[in-house]
């Protein structure tokens, strides 16, 4: 059974300063919905309705977003404006939310390890909400695609996409043996290599399904790239000891941690979702 999804949301969002000085980057809206809500909706669609946040200082707005705002509810009750709350109410009514704080910023691996008590001893999804993933037309979301693969193979799964040129240096990079179309068994993994040292152009994007043995591995993982505890390093160990799959997902990913990706995502959502009349 897999029903938990971990959201590491403690990061500072420095690429979006000054907007993120006093506001969490995960609350930046793509059109009229904050990034983190897209992530939670994707998790819920995949059946992951126990949402666990690894949060940090200055991130209270995220907790408030997934809670009732009594004054607002009271003000707009019975008016035509209630429809604007439909999507967030749906998420709130169908998910549970728990929060823990990452006190020090020691990398993605450390953030995941901080979520250990919330997750417990079961497989779980991870969504990095500044990677906004849009499903293919009429297709399932990326996390739902990954859950399907997990149910078949019962091991950790990372989402990948091919990237061009120097961009590879911004990602964890995987190498692997092709099992079938779009699915690889990981043989190597490197966090943010120089282009010349990148084993392939297959980049990890911010969607993972992890089996709980990852926690013991993370505890023993020394700081890697940038002096941080890297999930990529722990996943390589997991791949060497057992198996990890890389999955070339269907859909489009926008790097909403960068201004360019954020603008592209905004255009896409405005044209394809916001302006589309509801069926
Ligand atoms: C993290 C991971 C990296 C992955 C990326 C996807 O890096 O460490 O392996 O490719 O997310 O967005 P970050 O972008 O948080 O530095």
CSV table of C-alpha atoms and ligand atoms in Angstrom, one decimal:
chain,number,residue,atom,x,y,z
A,1,UNK,CA,0.0,0.0,0.0
A,2,UNK,CA,1.2,3.5,-0.8
A,3,UNK,CA,-0.7,6.5,0.4
A,4,UNK,CA,1.8,9.0,1.7
A,5,UNK,CA,3.5,11.8,-0.1
A,6,UNK,CA,6.4,13.9,1.3
A,7,UNK,CA,6.8,17.5,0.3
A,8,UNK,CA,10.2,19.1,1.2
A,9,UNK,CA,9.3,22.8,1.4
A,10,UNK,CA,12.0,24.3,3.6
A,11,UNK,CA,14.2,25.7,0.8
A,12,UNK,CA,14.7,29.5,0.6
A,13,UNK,CA,13.8,30.1,-3.0
A,14,UNK,CA,16.7,32.5,-3.6
A,15,UNK,CA,16.3,32.5,-7.3
A,16,UNK,CA,13.0,34.3,-6.8
A,17,UNK,CA,14.2,37.0,-4.4
A,18,UNK,CA,12.9,39.5,-3.5
A,19,UNK,CA,9.4,37.9,-4.0
A,20,UNK,CA,10.4,35.1,-1.7
A,21,UNK,CA,11.8,37.2,1.1
A,22,UNK,CA,8.9,36.8,3.4
A,23,UNK,CA,6.7,34.4,1.3
A,24,UNK,CA,7.4,30.7,0.7
A,25,UNK,CA,8.4,30.0,-2.9
A,26,UNK,CA,5.9,27.2,-2.9
A,27,UNK,CA,3.1,29.8,-2.5
A,28,UNK,CA,4.0,31.6,-5.7
A,29,UNK,CA,0.9,31.3,-7.9
A,30,UNK,CA,0.7,29.9,-11.3
A,31,UNK,CA,-2.2,32.0,-12.5
A,32,UNK,CA,-4.5,31.7,-9.4
A,33,UNK,CA,-3.3,28.6,-7.6
A,34,UNK,CA,-0.1,28.3,-5.5
A,35,UNK,CA,2.6,25.9,-6.8
A,36,UNK,CA,2.3,23.6,-3.8
A,37,UNK,CA,-1.4,23.1,-4.4
A,38,UNK,CA,-0.7,21.7,-7.9
A,39,UNK,CA,1.7,19.3,-6.2
A,40,UNK,CA,-0.8,18.2,-3.6
A,41,UNK,CA,-3.5,17.7,-6.3
A,42,UNK,CA,-1.1,15.5,-8.3
A,43,UNK,CA,-0.5,13.4,-5.1
A,44,UNK,CA,-4.2,13.1,-4.4
A,45,UNK,CA,-4.9,12.0,-8.0
A,46,UNK,CA,-2.3,9.3,-7.5
A,47,UNK,CA,-4.1,8.1,-4.3
A,48,UNK,CA,-1.5,9.6,-2.0
A,49,UNK,CA,-3.8,11.4,0.4
A,50,UNK,CA,-1.6,11.6,3.5
A,51,UNK,CA,0.4,14.6,2.8
A,52,UNK,CA,3.6,15.2,4.9
A,53,UNK,CA,5.4,18.5,4.7
A,54,UNK,CA,9.0,19.0,5.8
A,55,UNK,CA,8.8,22.7,6.4
A,56,UNK,CA,11.0,25.4,7.9
A,57,UNK,CA,11.1,28.9,9.3
A,58,UNK,CA,9.0,31.4,7.4
A,59,UNK,CA,6.7,28.7,5.8
A,60,UNK,CA,3.6,29.2,7.9
A,61,UNK,CA,1.6,30.3,4.9
A,62,UNK,CA,1.7,26.8,3.6
A,63,UNK,CA,0.0,25.4,6.7
A,64,UNK,CA,-2.6,28.2,6.6
A,65,UNK,CA,-3.3,27.4,2.9
A,66,UNK,CA,-4.4,23.9,3.8
A,67,UNK,CA,-6.5,25.0,6.8
A,68,UNK,CA,-9.8,26.8,7.1
A,69,UNK,CA,-9.8,30.6,7.0
A,70,UNK,CA,-12.9,31.3,9.1
A,71,UNK,CA,-13.1,35.0,8.5
A,72,UNK,CA,-12.9,34.5,4.7
A,73,UNK,CA,-15.4,31.6,4.8
A,74,UNK,CA,-17.8,33.7,6.8
A,75,UNK,CA,-17.5,36.7,4.5
A,76,UNK,CA,-18.1,34.8,1.2
A,77,UNK,CA,-20.5,32.1,2.4
A,78,UNK,CA,-23.5,32.0,0.1
A,79,UNK,CA,-22.1,34.4,-2.4
A,80,UNK,CA,-21.0,33.8,-6.0
A,81,UNK,CA,-17.3,34.0,-4.8
A,82,UNK,CA,-17.5,30.6,-3.1
A,83,UNK,CA,-16.6,28.9,-6.3
A,84,UNK,CA,-13.1,30.2,-6.1
A,85,UNK,CA,-12.5,28.0,-3.0
A,86,UNK,CA,-13.7,24.8,-4.7
A,87,UNK,CA,-10.3,23.4,-5.6
A,88,UNK,CA,-8.7,24.0,-2.2
A,89,UNK,CA,-11.8,22.7,-0.4
A,90,UNK,CA,-11.6,19.5,-2.4
A,91,UNK,CA,-8.0,19.0,-1.5
A,92,UNK,CA,-8.7,19.8,2.2
A,93,UNK,CA,-11.6,17.4,2.4
A,94,UNK,CA,-9.8,14.5,0.8
A,95,UNK,CA,-6.3,14.7,2.3
A,96,UNK,CA,-4.7,14.8,5.8
A,97,UNK,CA,-1.8,17.1,6.4
A,98,UNK,CA,1.1,16.7,8.8
A,99,UNK,CA,4.1,19.0,9.3
A,100,UNK,CA,7.6,18.7,10.7
A,101,UNK,CA,10.4,21.2,10.6
A,102,UNK,CA,13.8,20.9,9.1
A,103,UNK,CA,15.9,23.1,11.4
A,104,UNK,CA,19.0,23.2,9.3
A,105,UNK,CA,19.4,23.3,5.5
A,106,UNK,CA,21.6,20.3,4.8
A,107,UNK,CA,20.2,19.2,1.5
A,108,UNK,CA,17.4,17.2,-0.1
A,109,UNK,CA,18.6,13.9,1.5
A,110,UNK,CA,18.5,15.6,4.9
A,111,UNK,CA,15.0,17.0,4.3
A,112,UNK,CA,13.7,13.5,3.4
A,113,UNK,CA,15.4,12.0,6.5
A,114,UNK,CA,13.7,14.7,8.6
A,115,UNK,CA,10.3,13.4,7.3
A,116,UNK,CA,11.1,9.9,8.5
A,117,UNK,CA,8.7,9.9,11.5
A,118,UNK,CA,5.9,11.3,9.5
A,119,UNK,CA,6.3,8.6,6.8
A,120,UNK,CA,7.1,5.6,9.0
A,121,UNK,CA,7.9,2.2,7.6
A,122,UNK,CA,6.2,2.4,4.2
A,123,UNK,CA,6.9,3.4,0.6
A,124,UNK,CA,6.0,7.0,-0.2
A,125,UNK,CA,6.0,9.6,-2.9
A,126,UNK,CA,8.1,12.7,-2.9
A,127,UNK,CA,7.1,15.8,-4.8
A,128,UNK,CA,9.4,18.9,-5.3
A,129,UNK,CA,6.7,21.4,-5.9
A,130,UNK,CA,8.8,23.9,-7.8
A,131,UNK,CA,9.0,21.2,-10.6
A,132,UNK,CA,5.4,21.7,-11.9
A,133,UNK,CA,4.4,18.6,-13.9
A,134,UNK,CA,1.6,18.8,-16.4
A,135,UNK,CA,0.1,15.5,-17.6
A,136,UNK,CA,-0.3,14.7,-21.3
A,137,UNK,CA,-3.6,15.7,-22.7
A,138,UNK,CA,-6.3,13.3,-21.2
A,139,UNK,CA,-3.5,11.4,-19.4
A,140,UNK,CA,-2.8,10.7,-15.8
A,141,UNK,CA,-0.5,12.9,-13.7
A,142,UNK,CA,3.2,12.0,-13.3
A,143,UNK,CA,2.8,10.7,-9.7
A,144,UNK,CA,-0.1,8.5,-10.8
A,145,UNK,CA,2.1,7.1,-13.6
A,146,UNK,CA,4.8,6.4,-11.1
A,147,UNK,CA,2.5,4.7,-8.6
A,148,UNK,CA,1.5,2.3,-11.4
A,149,UNK,CA,5.1,1.4,-12.0
A,150,UNK,CA,5.8,1.0,-8.3
A,151,UNK,CA,2.9,-1.4,-7.9
A,152,UNK,CA,4.4,-3.5,-10.7
A,153,UNK,CA,8.1,-3.5,-9.6
A,154,UNK,CA,7.9,-2.7,-5.8
A,155,UNK,CA,11.2,-0.7,-5.7
A,156,UNK,CA,12.1,3.0,-5.7
A,157,UNK,CA,11.3,4.9,-8.9
A,158,UNK,CA,12.7,8.3,-10.0
A,159,UNK,CA,11.2,10.4,-12.8
A,160,UNK,CA,13.6,11.4,-15.6
A,161,UNK,CA,13.6,13.5,-18.7
A,162,UNK,CA,16.2,14.0,-21.4
A,163,UNK,CA,17.8,17.5,-21.3
A,164,UNK,CA,19.9,19.3,-23.8
A,165,UNK,CA,23.4,20.8,-23.5
A,166,UNK,CA,24.8,22.3,-20.4
A,167,UNK,CA,21.4,22.2,-18.6
A,168,UNK,CA,22.4,18.7,-17.4
A,169,UNK,CA,24.6,20.3,-14.8
A,170,UNK,CA,21.6,21.4,-12.9
A,171,UNK,CA,20.3,17.9,-12.2
A,172,UNK,CA,20.9,14.5,-10.8
A,173,UNK,CA,21.8,12.3,-13.7
A,174,UNK,CA,21.1,8.6,-14.2
A,175,UNK,CA,22.5,5.9,-16.3
A,176,UNK,CA,20.8,2.5,-16.7
A,177,UNK,CA,19.8,-0.6,-18.6
A,178,UNK,CA,16.6,-0.3,-20.5
A,179,UNK,CA,14.0,-2.7,-19.2
A,180,UNK,CA,11.2,-1.6,-21.5
A,181,UNK,CA,10.1,1.6,-23.3
A,182,UNK,CA,10.7,4.5,-20.9
A,183,UNK,CA,11.8,2.3,-17.9
A,184,UNK,CA,15.5,1.8,-17.0
A,185,UNK,CA,17.1,-0.1,-14.2
A,186,UNK,CA,19.6,2.4,-12.7
A,187,UNK,CA,23.3,1.5,-12.8
A,188,UNK,CA,24.8,4.9,-12.0
A,189,UNK,CA,23.7,8.2,-10.6
A,190,UNK,CA,25.6,11.5,-10.2
A,191,UNK,CA,24.4,14.7,-8.6
A,192,UNK,CA,24.9,17.8,-10.8
A,193,UNK,CA,27.9,16.6,-12.8
A,194,UNK,CA,29.9,18.8,-15.2
A,195,UNK,CA,28.6,18.2,-18.6
A,196,UNK,CA,31.8,16.4,-19.7
A,197,UNK,CA,31.3,14.0,-16.8
A,198,UNK,CA,27.6,13.4,-17.1
A,199,UNK,CA,27.0,9.7,-17.9
A,200,UNK,CA,23.9,10.4,-20.0
A,201,UNK,CA,21.5,13.3,-20.7
A,202,UNK,CA,18.8,11.6,-18.5
A,203,UNK,CA,18.0,14.1,-15.7
A,204,UNK,CA,16.1,13.4,-12.5
A,205,UNK,CA,13.1,15.7,-12.0
A,206,UNK,CA,11.4,16.3,-8.7
A,207,UNK,CA,9.2,13.2,-8.5
A,208,UNK,CA,10.2,10.1,-6.6
A,209,UNK,CA,8.7,7.0,-5.1
A,210,UNK,CA,11.0,5.7,-2.3
A,211,UNK,CA,11.0,2.5,-0.3
A,212,UNK,CA,11.5,3.1,3.4
A,213,UNK,CA,15.0,1.4,3.5
A,214,UNK,CA,16.1,4.8,2.0
A,215,UNK,CA,16.0,6.2,5.5
A,216,UNK,CA,18.7,3.9,6.9
A,217,UNK,CA,20.8,4.6,3.8
A,218,UNK,CA,20.4,8.4,4.2
A,219,UNK,CA,21.5,8.2,7.8
A,220,UNK,CA,24.8,6.8,6.6
A,221,UNK,CA,25.2,9.0,3.6
A,222,UNK,CA,28.0,11.5,4.0
A,223,UNK,CA,27.7,15.0,2.6
A,224,UNK,CA,28.2,15.0,-1.2
A,225,UNK,CA,27.9,17.7,-3.8
A,226,UNK,CA,27.8,21.2,-2.3
A,227,UNK,CA,28.5,19.7,1.2
A,228,UNK,CA,24.9,18.6,1.4
A,229,UNK,CA,23.3,15.2,2.0
A,230,UNK,CA,22.2,14.2,-1.4
A,231,UNK,CA,19.2,12.0,-2.1
A,232,UNK,CA,21.0,11.0,-5.4
A,233,UNK,CA,23.9,9.5,-3.5
A,234,UNK,CA,21.5,7.4,-1.3
A,235,UNK,CA,19.6,6.3,-4.3
A,236,UNK,CA,22.7,5.1,-6.0
A,237,UNK,CA,23.5,2.9,-2.9
A,238,UNK,CA,19.9,1.6,-3.0
A,239,UNK,CA,20.4,0.8,-6.7
A,240,UNK,CA,23.6,-1.0,-6.1
A,241,UNK,CA,22.2,-3.0,-3.2
A,242,UNK,CA,18.9,-3.8,-4.8
A,243,UNK,CA,17.1,-2.0,-7.5
A,244,UNK,CA,16.0,1.5,-8.5
A,245,UNK,CA,14.1,2.4,-11.6
A,246,UNK,CA,14.2,5.5,-13.7
A,247,UNK,CA,11.0,6.3,-15.5
A,248,UNK,CA,10.7,8.7,-18.5
A,249,UNK,CA,7.4,10.3,-17.5
A,250,UNK,CA,4.7,11.4,-19.9
A,251,UNK,CA,3.9,15.1,-19.7
A,252,UNK,CA,5.7,18.4,-19.4
A,253,UNK,CA,7.8,19.6,-16.5
A,254,UNK,CA,8.3,23.3,-15.8
A,255,UNK,CA,11.1,24.5,-13.6
A,256,UNK,CA,9.1,27.0,-11.6
A,257,UNK,CA,12.2,27.7,-9.4
A,258,UNK,CA,13.5,29.8,-12.4
A,259,UNK,CA,11.8,32.9,-13.8
A,260,UNK,CA,11.8,31.4,-17.3
A,261,UNK,CA,10.1,28.2,-16.3
A,262,UNK,CA,7.7,30.0,-14.1
A,263,UNK,CA,6.6,32.2,-17.0
A,264,UNK,CA,6.3,29.3,-19.4
A,265,UNK,CA,4.1,27.4,-16.8
A,266,UNK,CA,2.0,30.5,-16.3
A,267,UNK,CA,1.3,30.7,-20.1
A,268,UNK,CA,0.6,27.0,-20.3
A,269,UNK,CA,-1.9,27.0,-17.4
A,270,UNK,CA,-3.6,30.2,-18.5
A,271,UNK,CA,-4.2,28.8,-22.0
A,272,UNK,CA,-4.9,25.2,-21.3
A,273,UNK,CA,-6.6,25.1,-17.9
A,274,UNK,CA,-7.7,28.5,-16.7
A,275,UNK,CA,-9.3,29.6,-20.0
A,276,UNK,CA,-10.9,26.2,-20.7
A,277,UNK,CA,-14.6,26.2,-19.9
A,278,UNK,CA,-15.4,23.5,-17.4
A,279,UNK,CA,-17.2,20.5,-18.9
B,1,LIG,C1,17.2,18.4,-6.7
B,1,LIG,C2,17.9,17.0,-6.8
B,1,LIG,C3,18.4,16.8,-8.2
B,1,LIG,C4,17.2,16.8,-9.1
B,1,LIG,C5,16.4,18.1,-9.0
B,1,LIG,C6,15.1,18.1,-9.8
B,1,LIG,O1,18.0,19.4,-6.9
B,1,LIG,O2,19.1,17.1,-5.9
B,1,LIG,O3,19.0,15.5,-8.3
B,1,LIG,O4,17.6,16.6,-10.5
B,1,LIG,O5,16.1,18.4,-7.6
B,1,LIG,O6,14.5,19.4,-9.7
B,1,LIG,P1,17.7,21.0,-6.7
B,1,LIG,O7,17.0,21.5,-7.9
B,1,LIG,O8,16.8,21.0,-5.5
B,1,LIG,O9,19.0,21.6,-6.4
